Amino acid sequence: MGESDATALGRRGRAQHKYVAGFFASHPTELARATYLRAASLGIAEAKSVVVDTHQAAMAAWLPIFLNDQIKLNDFGGSEYILANLAAGSGWTTPLLYARGELYRERGNPRDLVSAAQFYQEAIGRGDAPVEAYRGLGLALLRNQQAAEGQAALATYLRLKPAAPDAALIATLVSQ
């Protein structure tokens, strides 16, 4: 429900806030269900950390794939909502920072490019960022008229991943 509202607001629409069941509805509303499940989850707080840790470990390899697919939806509001909610649980992890950099770079507003570069730099600074973070950083910096820094980041990307599928294209950006 929150994601749907964030999507609407991100597209300059209006949040629906229609979380009530019809007179003849046979199921609880999404809001009633969410409220019930949240209350039930608080009752098992001691088991929660073990379950969450197990789930996060099992999903770790899939998370970047899911986040990449989410960003490709071109739904800035909904994607930012999802990223923020994931970060609320475990903090801004490297995969979340990288995905947020991709999200902001894809939207491409001038302020977004500055934010994207910061997200990429923070992810890279942690030491476990994907090599593609250098590509994203370089592209964001180039689009933000920071040619030397952008070319340096792209050169690092090519040095770390010389057989990248986009290596020929990126090489042209580095040599300009």
Tab-separated table of N, CA and C in Angstrom:
chain	number	residue	atom	x	y	z
A	1	MET	N	0.829	-1.180	0.000
A	1	MET	CA	0.000	0.000	0.000
A	1	MET	C	0.872	1.242	0.000
A	2	GLY	N	1.899	1.231	0.864
A	2	GLY	CA	2.806	2.369	0.902
A	2	GLY	C	3.562	2.524	-0.397
A	3	GLU	N	3.971	1.388	-0.982
A	3	GLU	CA	4.674	1.436	-2.264
A	3	GLU	C	3.770	2.011	-3.353
A	4	SER	N	2.516	1.608	-3.375
A	4	SER	CA	1.573	2.142	-4.366
A	4	SER	C	1.396	3.640	-4.194
A	5	ASP	N	1.284	4.087	-2.965
A	5	ASP	CA	1.167	5.523	-2.714
A	5	ASP	C	2.438	6.252	-3.127
A	6	ALA	N	3.612	5.673	-2.829
A	6	ALA	CA	4.879	6.294	-3.207
A	6	ALA	C	5.018	6.366	-4.723
A	7	THR	N	4.567	5.342	-5.416
A	7	THR	CA	4.585	5.359	-6.879
A	7	THR	C	3.714	6.483	-7.410
A	8	ALA	N	2.519	6.603	-6.880
A	8	ALA	CA	1.605	7.660	-7.337
A	8	ALA	C	2.202	9.038	-7.079
A	9	LEU	N	2.758	9.234	-5.904
A	9	LEU	CA	3.352	10.528	-5.583
A	9	LEU	C	4.582	10.791	-6.434
A	10	GLY	N	5.381	9.756	-6.698
A	10	GLY	CA	6.561	9.899	-7.539
A	10	GLY	C	6.219	10.266	-8.966
A	11	ARG	N	5.036	9.901	-9.397
A	11	ARG	CA	4.579	10.229	-10.750
A	11	ARG	C	3.678	11.457	-10.749
A	12	ARG	N	3.806	12.218	-9.685
A	12	ARG	CA	3.056	13.466	-9.510
A	12	ARG	C	1.545	13.230	-9.493
A	13	GLY	N	1.172	12.075	-8.971
A	13	GLY	CA	-0.247	11.758	-8.836
A	13	GLY	C	-0.676	11.929	-7.386
A	14	ARG	N	-1.763	11.311	-7.050
A	14	ARG	CA	-2.278	11.397	-5.689
A	14	ARG	C	-2.256	10.010	-5.061
A	15	ALA	N	-1.943	9.977	-3.788
A	15	ALA	CA	-1.994	8.725	-3.037
A	15	ALA	C	-3.448	8.282	-2.939
A	16	GLN	N	-3.679	6.978	-3.038
A	16	GLN	CA	-5.044	6.461	-3.055
A	16	GLN	C	-5.686	6.451	-1.672
A	17	HIS	N	-4.976	5.932	-0.699
A	17	HIS	CA	-5.489	5.813	0.669
A	17	HIS	C	-6.856	5.140	0.711
A	18	LYS	N	-7.090	4.218	-0.199
A	18	LYS	CA	-8.359	3.482	-0.218
A	18	LYS	C	-8.123	2.109	0.383
A	19	TYR	N	-8.058	2.075	1.696
A	19	TYR	CA	-7.740	0.838	2.382
A	19	TYR	C	-8.958	0.304	3.149
A	20	VAL	N	-10.127	0.527	2.635
A	20	VAL	CA	-11.342	0.064	3.306
A	20	VAL	C	-11.999	-1.011	2.455
A	21	ALA	N	-12.594	-1.947	3.102
A	21	ALA	CA	-13.282	-3.020	2.384
A	21	ALA	C	-14.683	-2.561	2.012
A	22	GLY	N	-15.164	-3.144	0.940
A	22	GLY	CA	-16.538	-2.873	0.550
A	22	GLY	C	-17.492	-3.550	1.515
A	23	PHE	N	-18.751	-3.219	1.440
A	23	PHE	CA	-19.758	-3.760	2.359
A	23	PHE	C	-19.821	-5.285	2.304
A	24	PHE	N	-19.649	-5.846	1.110
A	24	PHE	CA	-19.768	-7.287	0.957
A	24	PHE	C	-18.413	-8.004	0.873
A	25	ALA	N	-17.354	-7.329	1.198
A	25	ALA	CA	-16.023	-7.944	1.111
A	25	ALA	C	-15.916	-9.104	2.085
A	26	SER	N	-15.265	-10.176	1.642
A	26	SER	CA	-15.124	-11.348	2.502
A	26	SER	C	-13.733	-11.440	3.129
A	27	HIS	N	-12.862	-10.513	2.803
A	27	HIS	CA	-11.509	-10.528	3.337
A	27	HIS	C	-11.219	-9.199	4.015
A	28	PRO	N	-10.277	-9.204	4.947
A	28	PRO	CA	-9.920	-7.918	5.559
A	28	PRO	C	-9.209	-7.027	4.536
A	29	THR	N	-9.247	-5.746	4.784
A	29	THR	CA	-8.548	-4.815	3.899
A	29	THR	C	-7.051	-5.038	4.015
A	30	GLU	N	-6.311	-4.496	3.054
A	30	GLU	CA	-4.846	-4.599	3.121
A	30	GLU	C	-4.324	-3.941	4.391
A	31	LEU	N	-4.901	-2.815	4.774
A	31	LEU	CA	-4.466	-2.118	5.982
A	31	LEU	C	-4.761	-2.948	7.223
A	32	ALA	N	-5.961	-3.535	7.300
A	32	ALA	CA	-6.308	-4.365	8.452
A	32	ALA	C	-5.394	-5.577	8.526
A	33	ARG	N	-5.120	-6.183	7.388
A	33	ARG	CA	-4.229	-7.346	7.351
A	33	ARG	C	-2.817	-6.954	7.774
A	34	ALA	N	-2.331	-5.829	7.271
A	34	ALA	CA	-0.981	-5.371	7.629
A	34	ALA	C	-0.895	-5.056	9.113
A	35	THR	N	-1.928	-4.429	9.657
A	35	THR	CA	-1.939	-4.098	11.087
A	35	THR	C	-1.929	-5.369	11.931
A	36	TYR	N	-2.734	-6.336	11.545
A	36	TYR	CA	-2.797	-7.604	12.269
A	36	TYR	C	-1.444	-8.325	12.221
A	37	LEU	N	-0.856	-8.410	11.032
A	37	LEU	CA	0.418	-9.124	10.894
A	37	LEU	C	1.541	-8.424	11.657
A	38	ARG	N	1.539	-7.100	11.660
A	38	ARG	CA	2.558	-6.376	12.422
A	38	ARG	C	2.418	-6.682	13.912
A	39	ALA	N	1.188	-6.655	14.416
A	39	ALA	CA	0.964	-6.953	15.832
A	39	ALA	C	1.368	-8.386	16.153
A	40	ALA	N	1.057	-9.319	15.269
A	40	ALA	CA	1.431	-10.718	15.493
A	40	ALA	C	2.934	-10.895	15.476
A	41	SER	N	3.632	-10.157	14.611
A	41	SER	CA	5.085	-10.307	14.537
A	41	SER	C	5.775	-9.761	15.781
A	42	LEU	N	5.182	-8.761	16.421
A	42	LEU	CA	5.772	-8.218	17.639
A	42	LEU	C	5.722	-9.235	18.776
A	43	GLY	N	4.763	-10.134	18.705
A	43	GLY	CA	4.632	-11.153	19.738
A	43	GLY	C	5.705	-12.225	19.684
A	44	ILE	N	6.419	-12.322	18.597
A	44	ILE	CA	7.465	-13.338	18.470
A	44	ILE	C	8.827	-12.683	18.266
A	45	ALA	N	9.066	-11.608	18.972
A	45	ALA	CA	10.293	-10.812	18.790
A	45	ALA	C	11.561	-11.627	19.013
A	46	GLU	N	11.535	-12.564	19.954
A	46	GLU	CA	12.752	-13.333	20.234
A	46	GLU	C	13.150	-14.233	19.068
A	47	ALA	N	12.196	-14.759	18.339
A	47	ALA	CA	12.499	-15.615	17.193
A	47	ALA	C	12.737	-14.798	15.931
A	48	LYS	N	12.337	-13.555	15.973
A	48	LYS	CA	12.383	-12.714	14.784
A	48	LYS	C	13.790	-12.559	14.232
A	49	SER	N	14.785	-12.301	15.067
A	49	SER	CA	16.136	-12.054	14.561
A	49	SER	C	16.703	-13.290	13.864
A	50	VAL	N	16.441	-14.477	14.384
A	50	VAL	CA	16.932	-15.700	13.760
A	50	VAL	C	16.277	-15.894	12.393
A	51	VAL	N	14.988	-15.669	12.324
A	51	VAL	CA	14.257	-15.824	11.071
A	51	VAL	C	14.725	-14.779	10.057
A	52	VAL	N	14.867	-13.550	10.491
A	52	VAL	CA	15.302	-12.477	9.595
A	52	VAL	C	16.704	-12.754	9.086
A	53	ASP	N	17.613	-13.142	9.974
A	53	ASP	CA	18.988	-13.438	9.559
A	53	ASP	C	19.040	-14.591	8.568
A	54	THR	N	18.273	-15.635	8.802
A	54	THR	CA	18.228	-16.778	7.901
A	54	THR	C	17.677	-16.371	6.542
A	55	HIS	N	16.614	-15.576	6.561
A	55	HIS	CA	16.007	-15.116	5.311
A	55	HIS	C	16.978	-14.226	4.535
A	56	GLN	N	17.620	-13.280	5.217
A	56	GLN	CA	18.547	-12.382	4.539
A	56	GLN	C	19.735	-13.141	3.960
A	57	ALA	N	20.236	-14.139	4.659
A	57	ALA	CA	21.348	-14.936	4.139
A	57	ALA	C	20.923	-15.708	2.891
A	58	ALA	N	19.712	-16.253	2.912
A	58	ALA	CA	19.225	-17.010	1.755
A	58	ALA	C	18.967	-16.105	0.557
A	59	MET	N	18.587	-14.870	0.800
A	59	MET	CA	18.240	-13.946	-0.276
A	59	MET	C	19.416	-13.095	-0.748
A	60	ALA	N	20.559	-13.162	-0.080
A	60	ALA	CA	21.685	-12.273	-0.378
A	60	ALA	C	22.110	-12.329	-1.841
A	61	ALA	N	22.162	-13.501	-2.414
A	61	ALA	CA	22.585	-13.620	-3.812
A	61	ALA	C	21.513	-13.099	-4.778
A	62	TRP	N	20.260	-13.143	-4.354
A	62	TRP	CA	19.157	-12.723	-5.224
A	62	TRP	C	18.836	-11.243	-5.114
A	63	LEU	N	19.194	-10.622	-3.997
A	63	LEU	CA	18.816	-9.232	-3.770
A	63	LEU	C	19.280	-8.289	-4.874
A	64	PRO	N	20.537	-8.338	-5.326
A	64	PRO	CA	20.932	-7.429	-6.411
A	64	PRO	C	20.121	-7.626	-7.695
A	65	ILE	N	19.744	-8.852	-7.982
A	65	ILE	CA	18.947	-9.137	-9.175
A	65	ILE	C	17.559	-8.525	-9.027
A	66	PHE	N	16.945	-8.718	-7.858
A	66	PHE	CA	15.616	-8.153	-7.614
A	66	PHE	C	15.650	-6.628	-7.642
A	67	LEU	N	16.680	-6.047	-7.037
A	67	LEU	CA	16.780	-4.583	-7.013
A	67	LEU	C	17.000	-4.031	-8.417
A	68	ASN	N	17.808	-4.700	-9.212
A	68	ASN	CA	18.035	-4.270	-10.596
A	68	ASN	C	16.727	-4.303	-11.387
A	69	ASP	N	15.964	-5.370	-11.212
A	69	ASP	CA	14.665	-5.464	-11.891
A	69	ASP	C	13.721	-4.358	-11.422
A	70	GLN	N	13.741	-4.059	-10.138
A	70	GLN	CA	12.881	-3.006	-9.599
A	70	GLN	C	13.236	-1.660	-10.214
A	71	ILE	N	14.508	-1.364	-10.340
A	71	ILE	CA	14.950	-0.080	-10.890
A	71	ILE	C	14.550	0.037	-12.358
A	72	LYS	N	14.573	-1.067	-13.078
A	72	LYS	CA	14.194	-1.053	-14.499
A	72	LYS	C	12.711	-0.756	-14.708
A	73	LEU	N	11.917	-0.796	-13.659
A	73	LEU	CA	10.493	-0.496	-13.778
A	73	LEU	C	10.245	0.994	-14.019
A	74	ASN	N	11.276	1.818	-13.847
A	74	ASN	CA	11.150	3.271	-14.025
A	74	ASN	C	10.071	3.829	-13.100
A	75	ASP	N	10.121	3.390	-11.864
A	75	ASP	CA	9.174	3.803	-10.826
A	75	ASP	C	9.986	4.362	-9.665
A	76	PHE	N	10.418	5.612	-9.798
A	76	PHE	CA	11.318	6.193	-8.801
A	76	PHE	C	10.705	6.170	-7.409
A	77	GLY	N	9.471	6.636	-7.270
A	77	GLY	CA	8.843	6.702	-5.954
A	77	GLY	C	8.716	5.344	-5.295
A	78	GLY	N	8.199	4.372	-6.041
A	78	GLY	CA	8.042	3.030	-5.487
A	78	GLY	C	9.370	2.373	-5.168
A	79	SER	N	10.361	2.562	-6.050
A	79	SER	CA	11.674	1.958	-5.828
A	79	SER	C	12.378	2.581	-4.631
A	80	GLU	N	12.294	3.895	-4.497
A	80	GLU	CA	12.895	4.564	-3.339
A	80	GLU	C	12.220	4.112	-2.052
A	81	TYR	N	10.915	3.904	-2.104
A	81	TYR	CA	10.169	3.419	-0.943
A	81	TYR	C	10.671	2.032	-0.527
A	82	ILE	N	10.831	1.150	-1.498
A	82	ILE	CA	11.305	-0.202	-1.207
A	82	ILE	C	12.718	-0.168	-0.628
A	83	LEU	N	13.608	0.605	-1.247
A	83	LEU	CA	14.981	0.702	-0.750
A	83	LEU	C	15.022	1.241	0.677
A	84	ALA	N	14.244	2.287	0.942
A	84	ALA	CA	14.226	2.869	2.285
A	84	ALA	C	13.697	1.874	3.314
A	85	ASN	N	12.689	1.095	2.940
A	85	ASN	CA	12.156	0.100	3.875
A	85	ASN	C	13.146	-1.028	4.119
A	86	LEU	N	13.860	-1.446	3.084
A	86	LEU	CA	14.890	-2.460	3.288
A	86	LEU	C	15.999	-1.915	4.180
A	87	ALA	N	16.356	-0.654	3.990
A	87	ALA	CA	17.407	-0.041	4.801
A	87	ALA	C	16.957	0.160	6.242
A	88	ALA	N	15.661	0.344	6.456
A	88	ALA	CA	15.160	0.526	7.817
A	88	ALA	C	15.404	-0.722	8.654
A	89	GLY	N	15.429	-1.875	8.004
A	89	GLY	CA	15.638	-3.118	8.738
A	89	GLY	C	17.095	-3.435	9.003
A	90	SER	N	17.967	-3.197	8.014
A	90	SER	CA	19.363	-3.616	8.163
A	90	SER	C	20.358	-2.486	7.937
A	91	GLY	N	19.880	-1.271	7.763
A	91	GLY	CA	20.765	-0.149	7.464
A	91	GLY	C	21.085	-0.114	5.978
A	92	TRP	N	21.780	0.920	5.561
A	92	TRP	CA	22.136	1.078	4.148
A	92	TRP	C	23.327	0.192	3.837
A	93	THR	N	23.049	-1.020	3.432
A	93	THR	CA	24.084	-1.978	3.074
A	93	THR	C	24.668	-1.608	1.706
A	94	THR	N	25.775	-2.232	1.345
A	94	THR	CA	26.401	-1.956	0.049
A	94	THR	C	25.461	-2.222	-1.120
A	95	PRO	N	24.756	-3.361	-1.173
A	95	PRO	CA	23.833	-3.567	-2.296
A	95	PRO	C	22.731	-2.507	-2.367
A	96	LEU	N	22.249	-2.046	-1.212
A	96	LEU	CA	21.211	-1.025	-1.214
A	96	LEU	C	21.763	0.325	-1.680
A	97	LEU	N	22.973	0.669	-1.248
A	97	LEU	CA	23.597	1.916	-1.698
A	97	LEU	C	23.842	1.896	-3.204
A	98	TYR	N	24.346	0.774	-3.703
A	98	TYR	CA	24.587	0.651	-5.139
A	98	TYR	C	23.274	0.795	-5.907
A	99	ALA	N	22.231	0.103	-5.453
A	99	ALA	CA	20.927	0.182	-6.122
A	99	ALA	C	20.370	1.603	-6.060
A	100	ARG	N	20.570	2.264	-4.943
A	100	ARG	CA	20.082	3.646	-4.828
A	100	ARG	C	20.851	4.566	-5.776
A	101	GLY	N	22.151	4.327	-5.924
A	101	GLY	CA	22.928	5.089	-6.898
A	101	GLY	C	22.395	4.879	-8.304
A	102	GLU	N	22.096	3.622	-8.644
A	102	GLU	CA	21.541	3.317	-9.957
A	102	GLU	C	20.187	4.012	-10.158
A	103	LEU	N	19.358	3.986	-9.136
A	103	LEU	CA	18.037	4.605	-9.214
A	103	LEU	C	18.152	6.106	-9.486
A	104	TYR	N	19.005	6.769	-8.737
A	104	TYR	CA	19.144	8.215	-8.900
A	104	TYR	C	19.828	8.565	-10.226
A	105	ARG	N	20.803	7.764	-10.626
A	105	ARG	CA	21.468	8.031	-11.913
A	105	ARG	C	20.487	7.854	-13.064
A	106	GLU	N	19.638	6.834	-12.980
A	106	GLU	CA	18.667	6.588	-14.047
A	106	GLU	C	17.671	7.732	-14.171
A	107	ARG	N	17.258	8.298	-13.052
A	107	ARG	CA	16.320	9.424	-13.142
A	107	ARG	C	17.025	10.633	-13.749
A	108	GLY	N	18.272	10.872	-13.346
A	108	GLY	CA	19.135	11.794	-14.062
A	108	GLY	C	18.927	13.279	-13.881
A	109	ASN	N	18.158	13.711	-12.896
A	109	ASN	CA	18.100	15.145	-12.627
A	109	ASN	C	19.470	15.604	-12.116
A	110	PRO	N	19.841	16.865	-12.330
A	110	PRO	CA	21.167	17.307	-11.880
A	110	PRO	C	21.458	17.004	-10.404
A	111	ARG	N	20.500	17.259	-9.518
A	111	ARG	CA	20.726	16.933	-8.099
A	111	ARG	C	20.801	15.431	-7.887
A	112	ASP	N	20.051	14.667	-8.688
A	112	ASP	CA	20.093	13.209	-8.584
A	112	ASP	C	21.471	12.677	-8.932
A	113	LEU	N	22.128	13.291	-9.914
A	113	LEU	CA	23.457	12.827	-10.312
A	113	LEU	C	24.472	13.042	-9.195
A	114	VAL	N	24.337	14.135	-8.474
A	114	VAL	CA	25.213	14.382	-7.319
A	114	VAL	C	24.942	13.334	-6.247
A	115	SER	N	23.668	13.082	-5.971
A	115	SER	CA	23.310	12.066	-4.971
A	115	SER	C	23.782	10.687	-5.407
A	116	ALA	N	23.585	10.357	-6.689
A	116	ALA	CA	24.020	9.045	-7.194
A	116	ALA	C	25.512	8.863	-6.983
A	117	ALA	N	26.294	9.883	-7.323
A	117	ALA	CA	27.750	9.792	-7.140
A	117	ALA	C	28.091	9.550	-5.677
A	118	GLN	N	27.394	10.205	-4.770
A	118	GLN	CA	27.650	9.998	-3.336
A	118	GLN	C	27.307	8.572	-2.910
A	119	PHE	N	26.192	8.051	-3.409
A	119	PHE	CA	25.809	6.679	-3.054
A	119	PHE	C	26.837	5.674	-3.576
A	120	TYR	N	27.265	5.862	-4.826
A	120	TYR	CA	28.289	4.973	-5.390
A	120	TYR	C	29.584	5.066	-4.583
A	121	GLN	N	30.007	6.275	-4.259
A	121	GLN	CA	31.254	6.448	-3.518
A	121	GLN	C	31.185	5.803	-2.144
A	122	GLU	N	30.034	5.914	-1.494
A	122	GLU	CA	29.886	5.268	-0.192
A	122	GLU	C	29.931	3.746	-0.330
A	123	ALA	N	29.280	3.217	-1.360
A	123	ALA	CA	29.306	1.769	-1.591
A	123	ALA	C	30.725	1.307	-1.898
A	124	ILE	N	31.432	2.042	-2.748
A	124	ILE	CA	32.804	1.680	-3.106
A	124	ILE	C	33.705	1.760	-1.879
A	125	GLY	N	33.493	2.760	-1.050
A	125	GLY	CA	34.303	2.930	0.154
A	125	GLY	C	34.191	1.788	1.137
A	126	ARG	N	33.155	1.015	1.058
A	126	ARG	CA	32.981	-0.128	1.974
A	126	ARG	C	33.829	-1.331	1.572
A	127	GLY	N	34.316	-1.325	0.332
A	127	GLY	CA	35.215	-2.381	-0.100
A	127	GLY	C	34.570	-3.608	-0.697
A	128	ASP	N	33.254	-3.709	-0.670
A	128	ASP	CA	32.600	-4.901	-1.215
A	128	ASP	C	31.564	-4.563	-2.282
A	129	ALA	N	31.713	-3.399	-2.901
A	129	ALA	CA	30.765	-2.977	-3.939
A	129	ALA	C	31.019	-3.759	-5.225
A	130	PRO	N	29.984	-3.971	-6.019
A	130	PRO	CA	30.214	-4.606	-7.317
A	130	PRO	C	31.048	-3.680	-8.196
A	131	VAL	N	31.788	-4.255	-9.115
A	131	VAL	CA	32.644	-3.477	-10.010
A	131	VAL	C	31.817	-2.459	-10.782
A	132	GLU	N	30.575	-2.788	-11.049
A	132	GLU	CA	29.702	-1.896	-11.802
A	132	GLU	C	29.459	-0.569	-11.082
A	133	ALA	N	29.760	-0.503	-9.793
A	133	ALA	CA	29.625	0.767	-9.075
A	133	ALA	C	30.565	1.815	-9.655
A	134	TYR	N	31.735	1.392	-10.115
A	134	TYR	CA	32.660	2.338	-10.759
A	134	TYR	C	32.084	2.841	-12.081
A	135	ARG	N	31.416	1.966	-12.813
A	135	ARG	CA	30.764	2.384	-14.058
A	135	ARG	C	29.672	3.404	-13.772
A	136	GLY	N	28.820	3.099	-12.814
A	136	GLY	CA	27.756	4.021	-12.450
A	136	GLY	C	28.301	5.357	-11.969
A	137	LEU	N	29.339	5.299	-11.139
A	137	LEU	CA	29.966	6.529	-10.654
A	137	LEU	C	30.513	7.344	-11.818
A	138	GLY	N	31.221	6.686	-12.718
A	138	GLY	CA	31.793	7.385	-13.866
A	138	GLY	C	30.735	8.019	-14.741
A	139	LEU	N	29.667	7.292	-15.015
A	139	LEU	CA	28.595	7.824	-15.862
A	139	LEU	C	27.884	9.001	-15.185
A	140	ALA	N	27.658	8.893	-13.880
A	140	ALA	CA	27.019	9.996	-13.152
A	140	ALA	C	27.904	11.235	-13.165
A	141	LEU	N	29.193	11.042	-12.951
A	141	LEU	CA	30.118	12.179	-12.945
A	141	LEU	C	30.229	12.811	-14.335
A	142	LEU	N	30.291	11.988	-15.374
A	142	LEU	CA	30.349	12.535	-16.727
A	142	LEU	C	29.105	13.367	-17.040
A	143	ARG	N	27.948	12.847	-16.685
A	143	ARG	CA	26.703	13.581	-16.952
A	143	ARG	C	26.603	14.846	-16.119
A	144	ASN	N	27.369	14.893	-15.038
A	144	ASN	CA	27.368	16.070	-14.168
A	144	ASN	C	28.548	16.993	-14.485
A	145	GLN	N	29.102	16.849	-15.688
A	145	GLN	CA	30.178	17.715	-16.188
A	145	GLN	C	31.476	17.608	-15.387
A	146	GLN	N	31.736	16.451	-14.788
A	146	GLN	CA	32.983	16.199	-14.077
A	146	GLN	C	33.765	15.156	-14.875
A	147	ALA	N	34.314	15.605	-16.015
A	147	ALA	CA	34.899	14.693	-16.992
A	147	ALA	C	36.089	13.920	-16.447
A	148	ALA	N	37.041	14.585	-15.850
A	148	ALA	CA	38.257	13.900	-15.400
A	148	ALA	C	37.939	12.831	-14.350
A	149	GLU	N	37.118	13.183	-13.379
A	149	GLU	CA	36.756	12.219	-12.329
A	149	GLU	C	35.930	11.063	-12.905
A	150	GLY	N	35.026	11.390	-13.816
A	150	GLY	CA	34.205	10.356	-14.442
A	150	GLY	C	35.040	9.396	-15.272
A	151	GLN	N	35.972	9.928	-16.050
A	151	GLN	CA	36.837	9.070	-16.862
A	151	GLN	C	37.725	8.199	-15.981
A	152	ALA	N	38.182	8.742	-14.858
A	152	ALA	CA	39.006	7.948	-13.939
A	152	ALA	C	38.202	6.776	-13.365
A	153	ALA	N	36.955	7.030	-12.988
A	153	ALA	CA	36.106	5.950	-12.458
A	153	ALA	C	35.834	4.897	-13.523
A	154	LEU	N	35.585	5.341	-14.754
A	154	LEU	CA	35.339	4.390	-15.841
A	154	LEU	C	36.601	3.591	-16.172
A	155	ALA	N	37.764	4.234	-16.097
A	155	ALA	CA	39.026	3.515	-16.328
A	155	ALA	C	39.229	2.446	-15.266
A	156	THR	N	38.872	2.758	-14.027
A	156	THR	CA	38.965	1.761	-12.955
A	156	THR	C	38.025	0.594	-13.238
A	157	TYR	N	36.822	0.902	-13.702
A	157	TYR	CA	35.859	-0.152	-14.067
A	157	TYR	C	36.459	-1.075	-15.120
A	158	LEU	N	37.056	-0.499	-16.161
A	158	LEU	CA	37.637	-1.317	-17.239
A	158	LEU	C	38.839	-2.112	-16.759
A	159	ARG	N	39.613	-1.531	-15.849
A	159	ARG	CA	40.779	-2.241	-15.317
A	159	ARG	C	40.335	-3.447	-14.485
A	160	LEU	N	39.257	-3.277	-13.716
A	160	LEU	CA	38.773	-4.358	-12.857
A	160	LEU	C	37.938	-5.399	-13.604
A	161	LYS	N	37.347	-4.988	-14.729
A	161	LYS	CA	36.499	-5.906	-15.493
A	161	LYS	C	36.756	-5.708	-16.991
A	162	PRO	N	37.937	-6.107	-17.452
A	162	PRO	CA	38.302	-5.853	-18.853
A	162	PRO	C	37.400	-6.561	-19.864
A	163	ALA	N	36.775	-7.657	-19.485
A	163	ALA	CA	35.908	-8.390	-20.408
A	163	ALA	C	34.439	-8.010	-20.237
A	164	ALA	N	34.172	-6.853	-19.671
A	164	ALA	CA	32.788	-6.411	-19.482
A	164	ALA	C	32.081	-6.328	-20.832
A	165	PRO	N	30.801	-6.664	-20.876
A	165	PRO	CA	30.075	-6.618	-22.148
A	165	PRO	C	30.033	-5.218	-22.764
A	166	ASP	N	30.138	-4.202	-21.946
A	166	ASP	CA	30.095	-2.840	-22.443
A	166	ASP	C	31.477	-2.182	-22.490
A	167	ALA	N	32.537	-2.993	-22.464
A	167	ALA	CA	33.904	-2.458	-22.383
A	167	ALA	C	34.244	-1.556	-23.566
A	168	ALA	N	33.852	-1.929	-24.777
A	168	ALA	CA	34.187	-1.116	-25.953
A	168	ALA	C	33.521	0.263	-25.879
A	169	LEU	N	32.277	0.278	-25.469
A	169	LEU	CA	31.558	1.553	-25.343
A	169	LEU	C	32.166	2.410	-24.237
A	170	ILE	N	32.437	1.820	-23.096
A	170	ILE	CA	33.007	2.566	-21.990
A	170	ILE	C	34.397	3.091	-22.343
A	171	ALA	N	35.163	2.296	-23.088
A	171	ALA	CA	36.500	2.736	-23.515
A	171	ALA	C	36.430	4.012	-24.344
A	172	THR	N	35.392	4.167	-25.163
A	172	THR	CA	35.254	5.400	-25.951
A	172	THR	C	35.004	6.602	-25.045
A	173	LEU	N	34.309	6.401	-23.950
A	173	LEU	CA	34.055	7.491	-23.002
A	173	LEU	C	35.323	7.873	-22.246
A	174	VAL	N	36.163	6.877	-21.987
A	174	VAL	CA	37.414	7.140	-21.260
A	174	VAL	C	38.389	7.905	-22.128
A	175	SER	N	38.395	7.624	-23.425
A	175	SER	CA	39.403	8.232	-24.323
A	175	SER	C	39.006	9.601	-24.841
A	176	GLN	N	37.818	10.061	-24.507
A	176	GLN	CA	37.389	11.381	-25.018
A	176	GLN	C	38.074	12.511	-24.295
